C-alpha cells in the first residue's frame, strides 16, 4: 500500500533562487531563512519519499488569462521548468508519475472536482525552488512529481474551504492507490506578502502565526475566511496559503508530528516560512 | 451596467478596496497582460527592447496602457488592468526587482521601503521565529 | 429582472452545415430534420431573447489535451468561429456579454464549481450550427453568447449528475443577475451516435426517447448513469447529451411547456433531434 | 504497474470494452493527436500533404502511429491512442467523411454502412418521430 509519509511546506519566493545562485545562504540576511532547511533535508534523506504531490500556483509561465483553471492536475511523464523572464536559472526537468496522476484525476472528477487535466505543463519557481531547497545541487531530482496548480491569480479564487476539500479528495485518492510508493505532500508559497499597489510591502505576522499554529491540528480554522478575506489578511500574494491548506488536506486525518518549523521576516518582500509535518 | 449582486457584499468591497485582480480588471488589462506574458520568451524581450513602440502596437495596448508603460508608472499599469504576476516580467526587462517596484508604488525611497519590510519582524507575536 | 425564457436544444452535426451550404434543406434526406426548425424560429422571432447561455463541447478547435478543462466558461467580448480542418464555412463571430459572464463565473466558483475561465475562446460547429439553424442567413447574430464548454472528449468526463448540478448553479446565478435581459438557454449535440471503432454507426433510439421524454419533467431520471454508462447507451459521441442535461438544469424549476420536438434517423451518423421548451 | 482501484469497477470495464478515450489512451496518443490538432491550420494541412514523412517526424509520432497513418488504417490509429475528434481533421485531409470512416472501421462497404445507419430508424419506439 502507498503511504503518505508527511507534508513539506515552504515559501517559494524567486529571490531564494537568486540567493542560492550567489551562494548567499550563510549571509546575515539569508541565514535565518535557510536555517529552516537542514532538518527538512535530513528527514527527507531518511524518509526517502518516491513521489511528491505538490500544490502550488502558476505565476504566468504555463497558464494565461485566455484559459485560467481553478484547479489543474498534471498528467505528464516529464515537466520542464522554463525561463520566466526575470533571470532565474532554468532548473532541471521533473519526472512525472502518469499512472498515479490519472488515478488522482479519475478520483477527483468522480468526487465532483471539476479539474483541468494537463498532459503538458511547465512548472515555475513555485515547484523548482522548494525542490532545490530540499535537494540542493542534486544531479537529478530524487523524487517524482505530480503538480497540482491552484488559481491564486485571477478572482474568483477557490475558497480556503474548497481548497481543503480538494486536498482531502486527493488524500482519499492516494489511499485508494494500489502502488507501494512513499508519498510526500508539498504546499508552496506565502506566507503574508503583497507585491502590488499602494499596500506593497504589507505583511501580517499575526495571521501567519494563526496559520502556522493551526495548520496541523485544526486546518478548519483556516477555512473561516473567504479568499478575499485571506487577501486582506495576508496580502495579495499571501493568498498562496491556499496551496498550504490544500496540501494539509491531502495529509488526511493521520496524526501529524511537527519535525521542523521556521518563520522569518523579511525575505525579499515576504514573510517566509518552512514547515515539516511527519505523518504517523 | 446594472448592479451585480455578487459584488454587493463584503467580498466585493474587499475586491474594490485592496484592489484585487477580478473580472473587471482582467478584462480591462488583457492586452497589457498578454504582452507581459510574451516576455517569458527571450526573443520577445529583445524585440521589446529594440522597438518598444512597435512591440506595444503588436499587442494592441490601449492608450492608457501604452502611456503607463512608457512612463514606467507601475501604479498606472495596475490601474490599466495589469496583474503583478505578468508585470513582473516587464519589470525584469526594465531591471526592476520586487523591492524597486515596492518603492515605486509606495512613493518611498528604496532604503525606506526595505526598512519598512524589515520592521515587520517587530510585529511577530512573542518573538515566535519558529 | 433578467428572465429565463426557455431552452433550445439541438444536434450540431457538422453535416448539417454542409447541407445548408448546398441548399439541401428540402431534399428527402434532410427535410425530416430541418422540419423541426420552423416552429423554433417562429418562437424565437416572437420571444426575442437577448442572450444565449450555450452548453456545448469543443471538438478540438479551442482545447487540446495539454490543458483539458472539465467545465470552461467564456468571459470574452467576442468569440470567433474558425477553420476546423474539414471544410465547413467559417461562421460569423459572436458578441459576448462579459459582465454577465463574470457574474456567472463568480457565482459558480462560490458554489464550488472549479471552472476554467476563458477570456479568449474559439467556438466551433457545436455553437455555430445551432445558431445558423435558429437564425438562418442572419446578417449578424441577433443575440449575445455566453459559451460553457463541457469535456466530452477525454475521460474522466463529468457525470450527468454533476452536469445537472452545474446547470442548476447557472440557473441560480442567472436568477441573481440584476439585468433585464431575456435569456435563452441552449444545449447542443447528440443524440445517440458513435464515430469511432468497430461500433461506429451505433445508435440507440430507445435511450434517446428516454432522454427526450424525461428531460423537461424529470431530469433526475437522466442522472442515474455514470458518464461511461451514457457512452455505452448513447455511443461515444452520444455523451454530448451531457450538454443537454446541463442546459436543462439551467432552466431551473420553472414549469416548462414543450413548443416543439423532432427526432429523426439518420443525419450523417447520428440520431438527430431538436427540442424547444418554453419557461413560464 | 499496480492495479488501480479506480479502474476495478464497472466504469473501468466499460472504458476497456467500448473502448473509451481515457488516460491510458490519451497518454499513448498524445503525439498523434497533437499532429491532428495542428490541422486546424490550413498551412499545416498543406505541409502534411507536401511531405507527410517530414510532418509526422516533426510531431515525433511513434512507429505504431506513423504506420497507422501511412496505412490509412483508422482502427490502428485509434489503437495507437488517436481520438476521433482530432483524427477527423486528418480524415478531412484524406478526403474521408464520417461515413467513409464508419465503413472503414466496420469493414462494410460504404453503401452497406449507410444502409445500417438508416435501418436504426426502424428501432424508434412506437414510430415516435417527434
Ligand atoms: Fe509566489
Ligand atoms: Fe459533436
Coordinates of N, CA and C in Angstrom, one line a residue, chain C residues 22-145:
Chain C
X22 N -25.1 23.6 -49.3 CA -25.6 23.0 -50.6 C -27.1 23.3 -50.8
X23 N -27.7 23.9 -49.9 CA -29.2 24.2 -50.0 C -30.0 22.9 -50.1
X24 N -29.6 21.9 -49.3 CA -30.3 20.6 -49.3 C -31.5 20.5 -48.3
X25 N -31.9 21.6 -47.7 CA -32.8 21.5 -46.6 C -34.1 20.8 -47.0
X26 N -34.5 20.9 -48.3 CA -35.8 20.3 -48.7 C -35.7 18.9 -49.4
X27 N -34.4 18.4 -49.4 CA -34.3 17.1 -50.0 C -34.9 16.0 -49.1
X28 N -35.2 14.9 -49.7 CA -35.8 13.8 -48.8 C -34.9 13.4 -47.7
X29 N -33.6 13.4 -47.9 CA -32.7 13.0 -46.8 C -32.8 14.0 -45.6
X30 N -32.8 15.3 -46.0 CA -32.6 16.3 -44.9 C -33.9 16.9 -44.4
X31 N -35.0 16.9 -45.2 CA -36.2 17.6 -44.8 C -36.7 17.2 -43.5
X32 N -36.7 15.9 -43.2 CA -37.3 15.5 -41.9 C -36.6 16.1 -40.7
X33 N -35.3 16.4 -40.9 CA -34.5 17.0 -39.8 C -34.9 18.5 -39.7
X34 N -34.7 19.2 -40.9 CA -35.0 20.6 -40.9 C -36.4 21.0 -40.6
X35 N -37.3 20.1 -40.8 CA -38.7 20.3 -40.4 C -38.9 20.7 -38.9
X36 N -37.9 20.3 -38.1 CA -38.0 20.6 -36.7 C -37.9 22.1 -36.4
X37 N -37.4 22.9 -37.4 CA -36.9 24.2 -37.0 C -37.9 25.4 -37.3
X38 N -38.8 25.3 -38.2 CA -39.7 26.5 -38.4 C -40.4 26.9 -37.1
X39 N -41.0 25.9 -36.3 CA -41.6 26.4 -35.1 C -40.6 27.0 -34.1
X40 N -39.4 26.5 -34.1 CA -38.4 27.1 -33.2 C -38.0 28.6 -33.6
X41 N -37.9 28.7 -35.0 CA -37.6 30.1 -35.5 C -38.7 31.1 -35.2
X42 N -40.0 30.6 -35.4 CA -41.1 31.5 -35.1 C -41.1 31.9 -33.6
X43 N -40.9 30.9 -32.8 CA -41.0 31.2 -31.4 C -39.9 32.2 -31.0
X44 N -38.7 32.0 -31.5 CA -37.5 32.9 -31.2 C -37.8 34.3 -31.8
X45 N -38.4 34.4 -32.9 CA -38.7 35.7 -33.5 C -39.7 36.5 -32.6
X46 N -40.6 35.7 -32.0 CA -41.6 36.3 -31.1 C -41.0 36.6 -29.7
X47 N -40.2 35.7 -29.2 CA -39.7 35.7 -27.8 C -38.5 36.7 -27.7
X48 N -37.8 36.9 -28.8 CA -36.7 37.9 -28.8 C -35.8 37.8 -27.6
X49 N -35.1 36.7 -27.5 CA -34.1 36.6 -26.4 C -32.9 37.6 -26.7
X50 N -32.3 38.0 -25.6 CA -31.1 39.0 -25.8 C -29.8 38.2 -25.7
X51 N -29.8 37.1 -25.0 CA -28.5 36.4 -24.8 C -28.8 35.0 -24.6
X52 N -27.8 34.2 -25.2 CA -27.9 32.7 -25.1 C -26.8 32.2 -24.2
X53 N -27.1 31.4 -23.2 CA -26.1 30.6 -22.5 C -26.1 29.2 -23.1
X54 N -25.0 28.9 -23.8 CA -24.9 27.7 -24.6 C -24.0 26.7 -24.0
X55 N -24.5 25.6 -23.7 CA -23.7 24.4 -23.2 C -23.4 23.6 -24.4
X56 N -22.1 23.4 -24.7 CA -21.7 22.5 -25.8 C -20.3 22.0 -25.5
X57 N -19.8 21.2 -26.4 CA -18.4 20.7 -26.2 C -17.6 21.1 -27.4
X58 N -16.3 21.3 -27.0 CA -15.3 21.6 -28.1 C -14.9 20.3 -28.8
X59 N -14.7 20.4 -30.1 CA -14.3 19.2 -30.9 C -12.8 19.4 -31.3
X60 N -12.0 19.9 -30.5 CA -10.6 20.0 -30.8 C -10.3 21.3 -31.7
X61 N -11.0 22.3 -31.4 CA -10.7 23.6 -32.0 C -10.0 24.5 -31.0
X62 N -10.6 24.7 -29.8 CA -10.1 25.6 -28.8 C -9.3 24.9 -27.7
X63 N -9.7 23.7 -27.4 CA -9.0 23.0 -26.3 C -8.2 21.8 -26.9
X64 N -7.0 21.6 -26.3 CA -6.3 20.4 -26.6 C -5.9 19.6 -25.4
X65 N -5.3 18.5 -25.5 CA -5.1 17.6 -24.4 C -4.0 18.1 -23.4
X66 N -3.3 19.2 -23.8 CA -2.3 19.8 -22.9 C -3.0 20.3 -21.7
X67 N -4.2 21.0 -21.9 CA -5.0 21.6 -20.8 C -6.5 21.3 -21.1
X68 N -7.0 20.3 -20.6 CA -8.4 19.9 -20.9 C -9.3 20.2 -19.7
X69 N -10.1 21.3 -19.8 CA -11.0 21.6 -18.6 C -12.2 20.7 -18.6
X70 N -12.7 20.4 -17.4 CA -13.9 19.7 -17.2 C -15.1 20.7 -17.6
X71 N -15.1 21.9 -17.0 CA -16.1 22.9 -17.4 C -15.3 24.2 -17.7
X72 N -15.6 24.8 -18.8 CA -15.0 26.1 -19.2 C -16.1 27.1 -19.5
X73 N -15.9 28.3 -18.9 CA -16.9 29.4 -19.1 C -16.3 30.5 -19.8
X74 N -16.9 31.0 -20.9 CA -16.3 32.1 -21.7 C -16.6 33.5 -21.0
X75 N -15.6 34.4 -21.0 CA -15.7 35.7 -20.5 C -15.3 36.7 -21.5
X76 N -15.4 36.4 -22.7 CA -14.9 37.3 -23.8 C -15.9 38.3 -24.3
X77 N -15.4 39.3 -24.9 CA -16.3 40.3 -25.6 C -16.7 39.8 -26.9
X78 N -15.9 39.0 -27.6 CA -16.2 38.4 -28.9 C -15.7 37.0 -28.9
X79 N -16.4 36.1 -29.6 CA -16.0 34.7 -29.8 C -16.0 34.5 -31.3
X80 N -14.8 34.0 -31.8 CA -14.7 33.7 -33.2 C -14.9 32.2 -33.4
X81 N -15.5 31.9 -34.6 CA -15.5 30.6 -35.1 C -14.2 30.5 -35.9
X82 N -13.8 29.3 -36.3 CA -12.6 29.2 -37.1 C -12.6 27.9 -37.9
X83 N -11.6 27.8 -38.8 CA -11.4 26.6 -39.6 C -11.2 25.4 -38.7
X84 N -12.0 24.4 -38.9 CA -11.9 23.2 -38.0 C -11.1 22.1 -38.8
X85 N -10.8 22.4 -40.0 CA -9.9 21.4 -40.8 C -10.6 20.6 -41.8
X86 N -12.0 20.6 -41.8 CA -12.6 19.7 -42.8 C -13.7 20.4 -43.6
X87 N -13.5 21.7 -43.8 CA -14.2 22.3 -44.9 C -15.5 23.1 -44.6
X88 N -16.0 23.1 -43.4 CA -17.2 23.9 -43.1 C -16.8 25.4 -43.3
X89 N -17.8 26.2 -43.7 CA -17.5 27.6 -43.8 C -17.2 28.2 -42.4
X90 N -16.4 29.2 -42.3 CA -16.2 29.9 -41.1 C -17.4 30.8 -40.8
X91 N -18.0 30.6 -39.7 CA -19.3 31.4 -39.4 C -19.0 32.8 -38.8
X92 N -20.0 33.6 -38.8 CA -19.9 34.9 -38.2 C -19.4 34.9 -36.8
X93 N -18.7 35.9 -36.4 CA -18.3 36.0 -35.0 C -19.5 36.2 -34.1
X94 N -19.3 36.0 -32.8 CA -20.4 36.1 -31.8 C -20.0 37.2 -30.8
X95 N -21.0 38.0 -30.5 CA -20.8 39.0 -29.4 C -21.0 38.4 -28.1
X96 N -20.1 38.6 -27.2 CA -20.2 38.1 -25.8 C -20.9 39.1 -24.9
X97 N -21.0 38.7 -23.6 CA -21.7 39.5 -22.6 C -20.8 39.4 -21.4
X98 N -19.6 40.1 -21.4 CA -18.6 39.8 -20.3 C -19.2 40.1 -18.9
X99 N -20.0 41.1 -18.8 CA -20.5 41.4 -17.4 C -21.3 40.2 -16.9
X100 N -22.1 39.7 -17.7 CA -22.9 38.5 -17.2 C -22.0 37.3 -17.1
X101 N -21.1 37.1 -18.0 CA -20.1 36.0 -17.9 C -19.4 36.1 -16.5
X102 N -18.9 37.2 -16.1 CA -18.1 37.3 -14.9 C -19.1 37.1 -13.7
X103 N -20.3 37.5 -13.8 CA -21.3 37.3 -12.7 C -21.5 35.8 -12.6
X104 N -21.6 35.1 -13.7 CA -21.8 33.6 -13.6 C -20.5 33.0 -13.0
X105 N -19.4 33.4 -13.5 CA -18.1 32.8 -13.0 C -17.9 33.0 -11.5
X106 N -18.2 34.2 -11.0 CA -18.2 34.5 -9.6 C -19.1 33.5 -8.8
X107 N -20.3 33.4 -9.3 CA -21.3 32.6 -8.6 C -20.9 31.1 -8.7
X108 N -20.4 30.7 -9.8 CA -20.1 29.3 -9.9 C -18.9 28.9 -9.0
X109 N -17.9 29.7 -9.0 CA -16.8 29.4 -8.1 C -17.2 29.4 -6.6
X110 N -18.1 30.4 -6.3 CA -18.6 30.5 -4.9 C -19.4 29.2 -4.6
X111 N -20.1 28.7 -5.6 CA -20.9 27.5 -5.5 C -20.0 26.2 -5.6
X112 N -18.7 26.3 -5.6 CA -17.8 25.2 -5.6 C -17.8 24.4 -6.9
X113 N -17.9 25.2 -8.0 CA -17.6 24.6 -9.3 C -16.3 25.1 -9.8
X114 N -15.4 24.2 -10.1 CA -14.0 24.6 -10.3 C -13.7 24.8 -11.8
X115 N -14.4 25.8 -12.3 CA -14.4 26.1 -13.7 C -13.1 26.7 -14.2
X116 N -12.9 26.6 -15.5 CA -11.8 27.3 -16.2 C -12.4 28.5 -16.8
X117 N -11.8 29.7 -16.6 CA -12.3 30.9 -17.1 C -11.6 31.3 -18.3
X118 N -12.3 31.5 -19.4 CA -11.7 31.8 -20.7 C -12.0 33.2 -21.2
X119 N -11.0 34.0 -21.2 CA -11.2 35.4 -21.7 C -11.0 35.4 -23.2
X120 N -10.5 34.3 -23.7 CA -10.4 34.1 -25.2 C -10.8 32.7 -25.5
X121 N -11.6 32.5 -26.5 CA -12.2 31.2 -26.7 C -12.7 31.2 -28.2
X122 N -12.3 30.2 -28.9 CA -12.9 29.9 -30.2 C -14.1 29.0 -30.0
X123 N -15.2 29.2 -30.7 CA -16.3 28.3 -30.6 C -16.4 27.6 -32.0
X124 N -16.8 26.3 -31.9 CA -16.8 25.5 -33.1 C -18.2 25.3 -33.6
X125 N -18.4 24.3 -34.5 CA -19.7 24.0 -35.1 C -20.8 23.7 -34.0
X126 N -20.3 23.3 -32.8 CA -21.3 23.0 -31.7 C -22.1 24.2 -31.3
X127 N -21.6 25.4 -31.6 CA -22.3 26.7 -31.3 C -22.8 27.2 -32.6
X128 N -22.0 27.3 -33.7 CA -22.4 28.0 -34.9 C -23.5 27.3 -35.6
X129 N -23.6 26.0 -35.6 CA -24.7 25.3 -36.4 C -26.0 25.5 -35.7
X130 N -26.1 25.4 -34.3 CA -27.3 25.7 -33.7 C -27.8 27.1 -33.9
X131 N -26.8 28.1 -34.0 CA -27.2 29.5 -34.3 C -27.7 29.6 -35.7
X132 N -27.0 29.0 -36.6 CA -27.4 29.1 -38.0 C -28.8 28.4 -38.3
X133 N -29.0 27.3 -37.5 CA -30.4 26.7 -37.6 C -31.5 27.6 -37.1
X134 N -31.1 28.4 -36.0 CA -32.1 29.2 -35.4 C -32.3 30.5 -36.2
X135 N -31.3 31.1 -36.7 CA -31.3 32.4 -37.4 C -30.6 32.2 -38.7
X136 N -31.2 31.5 -39.7 CA -30.5 31.2 -40.9 C -30.3 32.4 -41.7
X137 N -29.0 32.6 -42.2 CA -28.7 33.7 -43.1 C -28.8 35.1 -42.4
X138 N -28.9 35.1 -41.1 CA -28.9 36.5 -40.4 C -27.6 37.2 -40.8
X139 N -27.8 38.6 -40.9 CA -26.6 39.4 -41.3 C -25.6 39.3 -40.1
X140 N -26.1 39.4 -38.9 CA -25.3 39.2 -37.7 C -26.2 38.5 -36.7
X141 N -25.6 37.8 -35.8 CA -26.4 37.0 -34.9 C -27.2 38.0 -34.0
X142 N -28.5 37.8 -33.9 CA -29.3 38.8 -33.2 C -29.3 38.6 -31.6
X143 N -28.3 37.9 -31.1 CA -28.3 37.6 -29.7 C -26.9 37.4 -29.2
X144 N -26.6 37.8 -28.0 CA -25.3 37.6 -27.4 C -25.1 36.2 -27.0
X145 N -23.8 35.9 -26.7 CA -23.4 34.5 -26.4 C -22.6 34.4 -25.1

